Amino acid sequence: MKRHYFLFLFSIFAFGIFAQKTQTLPQIYSTPPVQITSPYLVDSVNLKGQKFTEKNLLKQAISMPEQGAFVRPLKSDTAGYFYPEKAKEGHTLQLFSFYVASDRYAKATMKIASPNMFEIYIDDKLEATKDTKEDNARSEKEVTAKLESFYPLSKRVIIKLMSSVDDKQAPQFRIKIENDATDSITNFAVSHTDKRFVNFTDMLLGKRVSGISASPSGNYILLSYRETFGEKSQSSSELYDVLSGKRVLIDVDGSKKQLQWMPASEKLFYVTTKPDGKISLVTINPATMEETVLAKNIPEGNIAFAPDERSFFYTKREKGDDKKNDLKLLQSPEDRQPGYTDRVFLYQYDLRTGLNRQLTYGAHSTWLNDISTDSKQLLFSVSDEALTERPFRKYSMYKLDLTSMAVEQMWQNEGFAYGASFSPDGRKILIEGAGEAFGGIGMNIDEGQIANSYNRLAFIMDVDTKKIEPFTKDFAPSIDDIFWNTKDNLIYLRTTDRDYVTVYTYNPANRSFTKLPLEEEVVRSFSTAGNANVAVYYGVGVSNSTRAYLYDLKSGKSTRIADPYSERLSEMELGKVGDWNFTNSDGIDIEGRFYLPPNFDPNKKYPLIVYYYGGTTPSARTFEGPYPPHVFASQGYVTYVVQPSGAIGYGQKFAALHVNAWGKRTAEDVIEGTRKFVQDHSFVDGSKIGCIGASYGGFMTMYLQTQTDMFAAAVSHAGISSISSYWGEGYWGYTYSSGASAHSYPWNNPDLYVKQSPLFSADKINTPILFTHGTVDTNVPIGESIQMYTALKILGKPAEFIQVKDENHGVMNYKRRVAWNNSIMAWFDKWLKDDNSWWKGLYPDSK
């Protein structure tokens, strides 16, 4: 039986308790009665000396069906009594089911009176039992069950009632829901439908696509899934036959490690570890599902097969001198991170001879970038710290001839060129980097601007001449992934394209870009079959979870082959999502979108929650997320997601507005956009606006409150209060700042590090702020929230701080994340709905 955790649509039938303490139910639904019989009595008593009675019959287990099985309506009389049919012979059990929800955090009591025996189940758990039977309704007894602390979740109630042909009183029962003694305003509702509103646990629970790849011929697709059950989750993989449409589950529990396709053979491979620690390489024939051990006792590591399948490559980590002394002399600011002194080197394992040869050696790690299609050459990179020059690390790329072991340097000590791969003919190299790579040949920014290094570009290098073409210089989207396809000789680019993630092709012959007509707004993965005009991808949208597709490269047609979240999604009622853009005071177009509550009434006034990017990546059009707008909307908030200046994916000039700004233009966009949104939408209550952001967005939350009093409540998760302390303390503080604060340091630009830091303007803040932060955050140290919280407390400003135990930059543990999300919404309810009940219910000791 499914559990239904969330506030649902009050449709089909519903009632409210408006300023009333008690309400009876007008209608419920049931399943047909089930005949039950007493067991054969081998003895008159059991080992405990107990006789078999009707109480034992009541305890007999019965499977609780889905809500759709409850199809028999039963209406109550004016006194609230229901009259189910009496058993025609012997005894019967009958089930009655409904959902209970409230419009705010509250406690309630459910009271059921009946002369019959019955049990009460709430969310599958037996909560109360009446094991007495009365002869008439006047002497009937009442049983109580608590409905506590369930907002915004709904509770499913199932009543198991027993009737006997010998009962003197025909079966009847009455259900009452009673408000807490001090509560006369909560509205409770009961529904039969399994339609409901989305909630935070929907962002975590359920089954989703986690990977997809096509066999070399394109005849088979490997689909990987991840299903979360709460604290536990499970991985699995299935094989999809394109021609027949058949599916075979080939990995039930994720035990087949590194399961993937061979580069040329129409076979899968995986590695398995025996109890003695020895590792074997196993292949699977998808046509017959026959498994063959390809090699035994192979080395440990992530396998990258050579295209000719005669060998594979892997990296081996050599542990450094990471002494566990009480006193440690740091070699570098990076030496605070675990594994800093470890080094990684490349190896090749020959499957014919078993030779395991080391390809690189030294004091610097080497990383495999690509293998040429003829299996004769490798691209590998080496990096080194360069602490006196941003971005504080330099990258060098080398081409290694595997036959002669001759090495040719492709480039040396480039700070903004990150990775490379071969063209199909091996004569060119495809490079990923930032605008400042190779002397800035790819930059397309205004005079006086500094390129945003998080906005990625792509380049093509001629191997012989070393000439580099910045072919995405005038291409607005930012590059996420890129590869050169052997079959059609086109370059495929998965890109951050405004708040979408899309896929383009680039034709080197005519230098043209073409956007692929894919079905998802945010494409998570896209890959092609090696020897066929077939591709596969999966992605998400603003109102759907992961779906996977087969894509015909010639026709441009997508065929959906997996939608594992569809059943769960079908239970939800989502509100409308719309785009809303404006032109800011600098004449720049700023995009955004809004979410409306599922039961939206244009004549009502709704509180508003504003959400903005964390870092420099746009807030993508995804259904899931730690700050999901659909969930905010489901709890009665209009939600406005704004993409302010500095976001990547809108072109280099727009992205460059992020550099050395730290809120200047960004805050103005958020403030301008919010004001104009409220002006354009009469259903928004302009006095009840909240804002929320995390990481850089958490910084924005703090900074915004120093610039305006328009927000009635704010939430900052893992935010930065002092740019200078974050710059020096976070694991990636100074390296992130090499892009966000390019060429600016506390000693040469104190105005940026002080005046733009919210901490130094704490006295200007009047908005109630909730700070949340993981106790082991290595990105933005928890002290960033502590010092701002402390400042506001000293200033007597309304502020609260929730530390999330054992969590890093994000909240990952299921139980902690649900509690954390609920705390955020309780804070908004307190200030934007003037309802303190949820907050006090969670934190009764708060002032």
XYZ file of C-alpha atoms in Angstrom, residues 391-844:
454
model
C 43.327 30.969 -11.130
C 46.059 29.517 -8.871
C 46.434 26.332 -10.910
C 47.972 25.737 -14.338
C 47.165 22.908 -16.720
C 49.409 21.296 -19.321
C 48.203 18.833 -21.964
C 50.312 16.084 -23.574
C 49.834 13.590 -26.403
C 51.424 10.213 -25.735
C 52.275 7.718 -28.490
C 51.681 4.326 -26.903
C 54.004 2.502 -29.286
C 57.088 4.688 -28.980
C 56.180 6.348 -25.644
C 57.046 9.649 -27.334
C 55.295 12.649 -25.809
C 54.239 15.844 -27.557
C 53.139 18.881 -25.591
C 49.846 20.372 -26.758
C 49.940 23.334 -24.394
C 51.713 24.289 -21.195
C 50.687 26.144 -18.049
C 47.285 27.343 -19.185
C 45.121 28.474 -16.288
C 41.808 28.389 -18.113
C 42.049 25.362 -20.433
C 40.648 22.365 -18.583
C 40.180 19.293 -20.751
C 40.616 17.859 -24.261
C 39.538 15.043 -26.565
C 40.519 13.813 -30.033
C 38.631 14.393 -33.256
C 37.632 11.132 -34.990
C 40.663 11.315 -37.306
C 43.029 12.306 -34.495
C 44.241 15.390 -36.361
C 42.441 17.903 -34.164
C 41.766 18.320 -30.481
C 38.530 19.536 -28.930
C 39.195 21.698 -25.875
C 37.025 22.906 -22.985
C 38.015 26.089 -21.206
C 37.118 29.613 -20.180
C 37.290 32.908 -22.022
C 40.762 33.780 -20.748
C 42.315 30.576 -22.114
C 45.048 30.866 -24.735
C 45.554 34.584 -24.282
C 41.854 35.398 -24.264
C 41.256 34.542 -27.946
C 37.735 33.365 -27.111
C 36.622 36.364 -25.066
C 33.613 38.360 -26.193
C 33.099 40.980 -23.498
C 32.902 44.753 -23.215
C 35.882 46.962 -22.497
C 36.593 47.073 -18.794
C 34.891 43.729 -18.108
C 36.647 40.623 -16.820
C 35.480 37.296 -18.195
C 33.462 35.025 -15.907
C 35.626 31.899 -15.777
C 32.590 29.763 -14.919
C 31.116 30.498 -18.341
C 32.683 27.693 -20.397
C 33.800 27.872 -24.035
C 35.050 25.323 -26.566
C 38.060 25.447 -28.892
C 39.516 23.350 -31.700
C 43.285 22.892 -31.962
C 45.095 21.608 -35.050
C 47.527 18.983 -33.795
C 50.228 19.767 -36.355
C 50.176 23.570 -36.350
C 48.862 24.097 -32.784
C 46.550 26.757 -34.206
C 43.462 27.216 -32.017
C 39.987 28.244 -33.135
C 37.617 29.603 -30.416
C 34.523 28.426 -32.290
C 32.058 29.247 -29.466
C 33.269 32.843 -29.075
C 29.941 34.226 -30.322
C 27.863 31.342 -28.965
C 25.820 32.464 -25.933
C 25.230 29.170 -24.069
C 27.882 27.911 -21.655
C 29.440 24.508 -22.393
C 28.719 21.708 -19.917
C 29.829 18.636 -21.902
C 31.219 18.196 -25.389
C 32.296 15.348 -27.700
C 33.163 14.790 -31.352
C 30.974 12.055 -32.840
C 32.696 9.518 -35.083
C 29.633 8.528 -37.134
C 28.610 11.963 -38.475
C 31.762 14.003 -37.676
C 29.669 16.553 -35.769
C 30.558 18.092 -32.416
C 27.825 17.686 -29.780
C 27.568 20.310 -27.054
C 25.409 19.954 -23.938
C 24.991 23.505 -22.705
C 23.617 25.730 -19.970
C 21.325 27.709 -22.243
C 19.651 30.394 -20.124
C 17.708 28.397 -17.511
C 17.520 25.390 -19.821
C 20.138 22.716 -20.461
C 20.074 21.967 -24.187
C 22.095 20.111 -26.814
C 23.546 21.642 -29.991
C 25.597 20.259 -32.820
C 28.440 22.140 -34.449
C 29.433 21.323 -38.003
C 33.159 22.098 -38.461
C 32.745 21.974 -42.240
C 30.368 24.939 -42.484
C 30.852 26.325 -38.954
C 27.166 26.202 -38.094
C 25.313 25.424 -34.861
C 22.037 23.514 -34.756
C 19.886 23.088 -31.654
C 18.471 19.579 -31.293
C 14.673 19.357 -30.774
C 14.857 17.350 -27.537
C 11.855 16.727 -25.317
C 13.251 17.847 -21.952
C 13.954 21.345 -20.655
C 17.027 20.237 -18.713
C 19.033 17.469 -20.415
C 21.090 15.639 -17.818
C 22.949 13.300 -20.169
C 23.292 12.935 -23.952
C 25.398 10.369 -25.831
C 25.512 8.682 -29.218
C 25.940 5.091 -30.369
C 29.398 4.569 -31.812
C 28.349 2.998 -35.119
C 24.771 4.161 -35.688
C 22.733 7.324 -36.167
C 21.259 6.829 -32.726
C 21.549 8.834 -29.528
C 20.096 8.497 -26.050
C 19.400 11.083 -23.397
C 17.490 11.743 -20.219
C 16.388 14.901 -18.491
C 13.815 16.755 -16.429
C 11.492 19.740 -16.684
C 9.769 22.253 -14.439
C 6.871 19.858 -13.867
C 8.298 16.382 -14.448
C 11.077 14.205 -13.089
C 13.604 12.135 -15.056
C 12.528 10.663 -18.386
C 14.739 8.797 -20.869
C 14.636 8.824 -24.657
C 15.939 7.186 -27.794
C 16.830 9.847 -30.385
C 17.142 9.423 -34.166
C 19.994 11.661 -35.317
C 18.649 11.810 -38.882
C 14.951 12.464 -38.286
C 15.329 14.367 -35.020
C 12.599 12.224 -33.444
C 12.616 11.341 -29.745
C 11.017 8.160 -28.432
C 10.439 7.985 -24.701
C 11.626 4.699 -23.225
C 11.574 5.327 -19.459
C 9.541 7.442 -17.077
C 9.964 5.764 -13.678
C 8.565 8.684 -11.678
C 5.325 8.963 -13.674
C 3.147 6.952 -11.289
C 4.176 9.039 -8.311
C 3.790 12.245 -10.300
C 0.285 11.225 -11.386
C -0.802 11.426 -7.756
C 0.117 15.110 -7.544
C -1.706 18.267 -8.509
C 0.820 20.879 -9.633
C 0.192 24.558 -10.090
C 0.738 26.618 -13.222
C 4.270 27.661 -14.210
C 4.781 30.722 -16.385
C 7.655 32.828 -17.720
C 7.921 36.448 -16.616
C 10.723 38.752 -17.786
C 11.520 42.434 -17.351
C 14.049 45.028 -18.474
C 16.207 46.374 -15.662
C 17.274 49.990 -15.145
C 20.435 49.369 -17.175
C 18.341 48.266 -20.143
C 19.249 44.579 -19.745
C 16.575 41.910 -20.139
C 16.253 39.779 -17.006
C 14.417 36.490 -17.287
C 12.416 34.654 -14.668
C 9.461 32.388 -14.092
C 6.679 32.047 -11.535
C 4.762 29.205 -9.886
C 1.159 29.436 -8.708
C -0.532 27.353 -5.995
C -2.431 24.325 -7.367
C -5.772 25.702 -6.133
C -4.960 29.222 -7.327
C -7.686 31.855 -6.998
C -6.892 35.101 -8.893
C -9.151 37.042 -6.558
C -7.102 36.167 -3.483
C -3.940 37.783 -2.166
C -0.988 35.411 -1.802
C 2.344 35.806 -0.032
C 5.373 35.661 -2.341
C 8.684 33.788 -2.096
C 11.579 34.977 -4.274
C 14.405 32.593 -5.174
C 17.689 33.376 -6.991
C 20.809 31.550 -8.118
C 23.557 30.291 -5.841
C 26.920 30.976 -7.452
C 26.725 31.913 -11.099
C 24.680 29.069 -12.586
C 21.042 29.889 -13.413
C 18.257 28.292 -11.393
C 17.456 25.560 -13.897
C 13.994 24.449 -14.907
C 14.055 21.312 -12.766
C 11.204 19.702 -10.858
C 13.392 18.509 -7.983
C 15.806 20.464 -5.839
C 16.508 21.513 -2.257
C 14.461 24.700 -2.803
C 11.662 23.423 -5.078
C 9.295 26.182 -6.229
C 6.421 23.743 -6.804
C 6.560 22.782 -3.128
C 6.596 26.414 -2.029
C 3.558 26.988 -4.246
C 1.776 23.900 -2.887
C 1.829 25.481 0.559
C 0.038 28.603 -0.561
C 2.860 30.812 -1.871
C 3.326 32.379 -5.265
C 6.983 31.734 -6.116
C 9.125 33.961 -8.336
C 12.449 32.609 -9.635
C 14.660 35.355 -11.039
C 17.843 34.956 -13.130
C 19.773 38.099 -12.212
C 22.854 39.567 -13.873
C 25.983 37.447 -13.816
C 24.400 34.086 -14.603
C 26.162 31.956 -17.187
C 24.323 30.724 -20.270
C 23.196 34.189 -21.380
C 26.389 35.135 -23.180
C 29.841 36.205 -22.024
C 28.947 39.862 -21.433
C 26.005 38.992 -19.202
C 28.069 36.436 -17.251
C 30.907 38.940 -16.764
C 28.551 41.087 -14.680
C 29.151 38.556 -11.885
C 32.852 39.375 -11.598
C 33.845 41.776 -8.797
C 30.194 42.647 -8.229
C 29.273 40.596 -5.159
C 25.672 41.698 -5.222
C 25.851 45.165 -6.764
C 23.906 44.612 -9.967
C 22.492 41.280 -8.838
C 20.676 42.769 -5.839
C 19.280 45.572 -7.976
C 17.878 43.000 -10.408
C 16.255 41.011 -7.604
C 14.754 44.142 -6.041
C 13.600 45.629 -9.357
C 12.217 42.322 -10.552
C 10.312 41.688 -7.325
C 8.759 45.165 -7.310
C 7.691 44.903 -10.935
C 6.389 41.375 -10.440
C 4.208 42.530 -7.555
C 2.979 45.512 -9.595
C 2.073 43.266 -12.528
C 0.288 40.620 -10.458
C -2.591 41.839 -8.332
C -2.892 38.496 -6.562
C 0.444 39.047 -4.738
C 0.421 40.630 -1.284
C 3.256 43.173 -1.513
C 3.556 43.334 2.269
C 4.247 39.602 2.580
C 7.327 38.869 0.496
C 10.022 36.382 1.495
C 13.334 35.527 -0.137
C 15.633 32.517 0.006
C 19.027 31.516 -1.353
C 21.950 29.199 -0.625
C 25.738 29.539 -0.861
C 26.255 32.639 -3.004
C 22.467 32.865 -2.878
C 22.727 32.794 0.921
C 25.123 35.718 0.645
C 22.553 37.432 -1.582
C 19.876 36.899 1.066
C 22.015 38.724 3.630
C 23.147 41.425 1.238
C 19.616 42.147 0.003
C 18.468 42.953 3.529
C 21.165 45.651 3.756
C 19.744 47.270 0.619
C 15.979 47.101 1.145
C 13.236 46.529 3.708
C 10.797 45.167 1.132
C 11.114 41.576 2.395
C 9.059 40.463 5.370
C 11.181 37.337 5.929
C 14.417 35.883 4.589
C 16.238 32.547 4.666
C 19.985 32.118 4.129
C 21.480 28.643 3.875
C 25.275 28.275 3.937
C 25.602 31.945 3.062
C 28.659 34.191 3.056
C 28.552 37.143 5.445
C 32.148 38.342 5.088
C 33.791 38.003 1.690
C 37.260 38.229 3.211
C 36.793 35.454 5.781
C 35.143 33.182 3.223
C 37.972 33.950 0.786
C 40.569 32.693 3.258
C 38.755 29.936 5.168
C 36.624 27.885 2.797
C 38.297 24.961 1.025
C 37.512 26.635 -2.293
C 37.143 30.199 -1.055
C 40.117 31.774 -2.766
C 39.788 29.577 -5.868
C 36.090 30.439 -6.334
C 36.976 34.053 -5.739
C 39.559 33.861 -8.534
C 36.530 34.011 -10.798
C 34.048 35.982 -8.710
C 36.658 38.475 -7.439
C 39.189 38.333 -10.272
C 42.390 40.276 -9.443
C 40.749 41.638 -6.269
C 42.139 40.802 -2.840
C 41.518 42.133 0.664
C 44.680 44.242 0.449
C 44.073 45.842 -2.947
C 40.285 46.181 -2.966
C 39.089 46.657 0.618
C 35.908 48.352 -0.605
C 34.806 45.102 -2.244
C 35.727 42.890 0.691
C 34.230 45.185 3.324
C 31.474 47.312 1.808
C 29.979 44.420 -0.162
C 30.130 42.091 2.844
C 26.737 42.022 4.608
C 28.402 41.629 8.004
C 29.749 45.179 7.863
C 26.238 46.530 7.239
C 24.426 44.356 9.760
C 23.001 47.417 11.465
C 21.007 48.214 8.321
C 19.095 44.930 8.460
C 15.528 44.939 9.750
C 14.164 41.838 8.013
C 13.714 38.694 10.144
C 16.368 36.237 8.890
C 16.639 32.502 9.421
C 20.183 31.169 9.039
C 20.758 27.467 8.395
C 24.157 25.849 7.979
C 25.732 22.397 8.036
C 28.114 21.906 10.940
C 30.844 20.403 8.720
C 30.558 22.695 5.704
C 33.977 22.768 3.999
C 32.930 25.102 1.185
C 31.389 27.955 3.162
C 32.449 27.468 6.805
C 29.659 27.639 9.354
C 31.302 30.694 10.905
C 29.901 32.762 8.032
C 26.399 32.265 9.434
C 27.500 32.374 13.060
C 29.061 35.810 12.826
C 26.066 37.392 11.075
C 23.644 35.731 13.477
C 25.701 36.994 16.399
C 25.782 40.514 14.976
C 22.020 40.639 14.538
C 21.418 39.274 18.028
C 23.679 41.956 19.503
C 21.772 44.540 17.474
C 18.469 43.184 18.789
C 17.256 42.241 15.297
C 14.933 39.266 14.651
C 17.122 36.332 13.655
C 17.261 32.588 14.250
C 19.969 30.053 13.468
C 19.542 26.312 12.800
C 22.721 24.236 12.738
C 22.296 21.006 10.754
C 24.356 18.255 12.341
C 26.987 16.426 10.265
C 25.963 18.091 6.994
C 28.330 19.728 4.538
C 27.391 22.405 1.993
C 24.092 20.684 1.205
C 21.728 18.725 3.439
C 21.825 15.121 2.217
C 20.520 12.895 5.023
C 16.845 12.147 4.402
C 15.441 12.787 7.878
C 17.550 15.884 8.447
C 16.640 17.286 5.056
C 12.905 16.900 5.607
C 13.168 18.514 9.051
C 15.323 21.299 7.575
C 12.875 21.979 4.738
C 9.949 22.017 7.154
C 11.804 24.479 9.365
C 12.245 26.835 6.431
C 8.562 26.727 5.562
C 7.564 27.133 9.207
C 9.691 30.295 9.275
C 7.924 31.664 6.214
C 4.529 30.760 7.689
C 5.417 32.680 10.830
C 6.272 35.904 9.023
C 4.368 35.719 5.748
C 1.155 34.089 6.980
C 1.239 35.462 10.545
C 0.968 31.868 11.759
C 3.466 30.893 14.442
C 1.998 27.452 15.173
C 4.297 25.383 12.952
C 7.442 27.184 14.087
C 6.469 26.832 17.746
C 5.549 23.218 17.151
C 9.041 22.525 15.816
C 10.885 24.808 18.232
C 8.727 25.278 21.330
